[in-house]
Structures are given as C-alpha cells and as structure tokens.
Amino acid sequence: MAKLLQVKLPPEMDAMFADIKAERAKKFEPLSNTSIVIDAIKEMHSRIQEQQ
C-alpha cells in the first residue's frame, strides 16, 4: 500500500523545478513530481556543500 508524503519546499526552488523538468524532458526521462523533487533536493544539497 502506497503512503502519501507531503513536503513543503522553499519557493526559491520553483525555478530549479522548471529547469530540471526541461532537462529531463530533453533526455526523455520520467517527469513525475517525485523524480523532479528528488533531483531538485540533490541539486540544492550540492549547492550547499559547495558554499561550505
């Protein structure tokens, strides 16, 4: 049985979501919200690591 998980993300990630969705569409990768959010969180994490 699948469980629903709702997450509130910062609004500054909206542009990142649009970019990721466009890149995934070019590569014919899945465009599900889950896959886009996972990629966005990975990207945000790598940006934070670079700043440290």
Short mmCIF file of C-alpha atoms in Angstrom, two decimals:
data_model
loop_
_atom_site.label_atom_id
_atom_site.label_comp_id
_atom_site.label_asym_id
_atom_site.label_seq_id
_atom_site.Cartn_x
_atom_site.Cartn_y
_atom_site.Cartn_z
CA MET A 1 0.00 0.00 0.00
CA ALA A 2 1.42 3.37 -1.01
CA LYS A 3 1.69 6.16 1.51
CA LEU A 4 1.35 9.84 0.73
CA LEU A 5 4.06 12.19 1.90
CA GLN A 6 3.55 15.93 1.59
CA VAL A 7 6.54 18.21 1.73
CA LYS A 8 6.64 22.00 1.70
CA LEU A 9 9.69 23.26 -0.19
CA PRO A 10 11.07 26.79 -0.31
CA PRO A 11 9.70 28.99 -3.14
CA GLU A 12 13.19 29.65 -4.48
CA MET A 13 13.22 26.05 -5.69
CA ASP A 14 10.43 26.75 -8.22
CA ALA A 15 12.88 27.94 -10.88
CA MET A 16 15.04 24.89 -10.21
CA PHE A 17 12.00 22.62 -10.72
CA ALA A 18 11.30 24.22 -14.10
CA ASP A 19 14.93 23.79 -15.18
CA ILE A 20 15.06 20.18 -14.06
CA LYS A 21 11.77 19.38 -15.78
CA ALA A 22 13.04 20.89 -19.06
CA GLU A 23 16.31 18.95 -18.84
CA ARG A 24 14.52 15.68 -18.05
CA ALA A 25 12.14 16.23 -20.98
CA LYS A 26 15.09 16.68 -23.34
CA LYS A 27 16.55 13.38 -22.17
CA PHE A 28 13.16 11.59 -22.27
CA GLU A 29 13.45 10.82 -18.56
CA PRO A 30 10.42 10.49 -16.24
CA LEU A 31 8.68 13.78 -15.47
CA SER A 32 6.92 12.71 -12.29
CA ASN A 33 6.82 15.23 -9.47
CA THR A 34 8.67 12.77 -7.25
CA SER A 35 11.62 12.39 -9.62
CA ILE A 36 11.83 16.16 -10.13
CA VAL A 37 11.76 16.87 -6.38
CA ILE A 38 14.47 14.26 -5.75
CA ASP A 39 16.69 15.85 -8.40
CA ALA A 40 16.00 19.33 -7.01
CA ILE A 41 16.91 18.29 -3.48
CA LYS A 42 20.13 16.70 -4.75
CA GLU A 43 20.97 19.90 -6.62
CA MET A 44 20.20 22.06 -3.57
CA HIS A 45 22.36 19.80 -1.39
CA SER A 46 25.30 20.04 -3.80
CA ARG A 47 24.99 23.86 -3.86
CA ILE A 48 25.05 23.95 -0.06
CA GLN A 49 28.12 21.68 0.00
CA GLU A 50 29.91 23.98 -2.48
CA GLN A 51 29.25 27.00 -0.25
CA GLN A 52 30.85 25.38 2.78
#
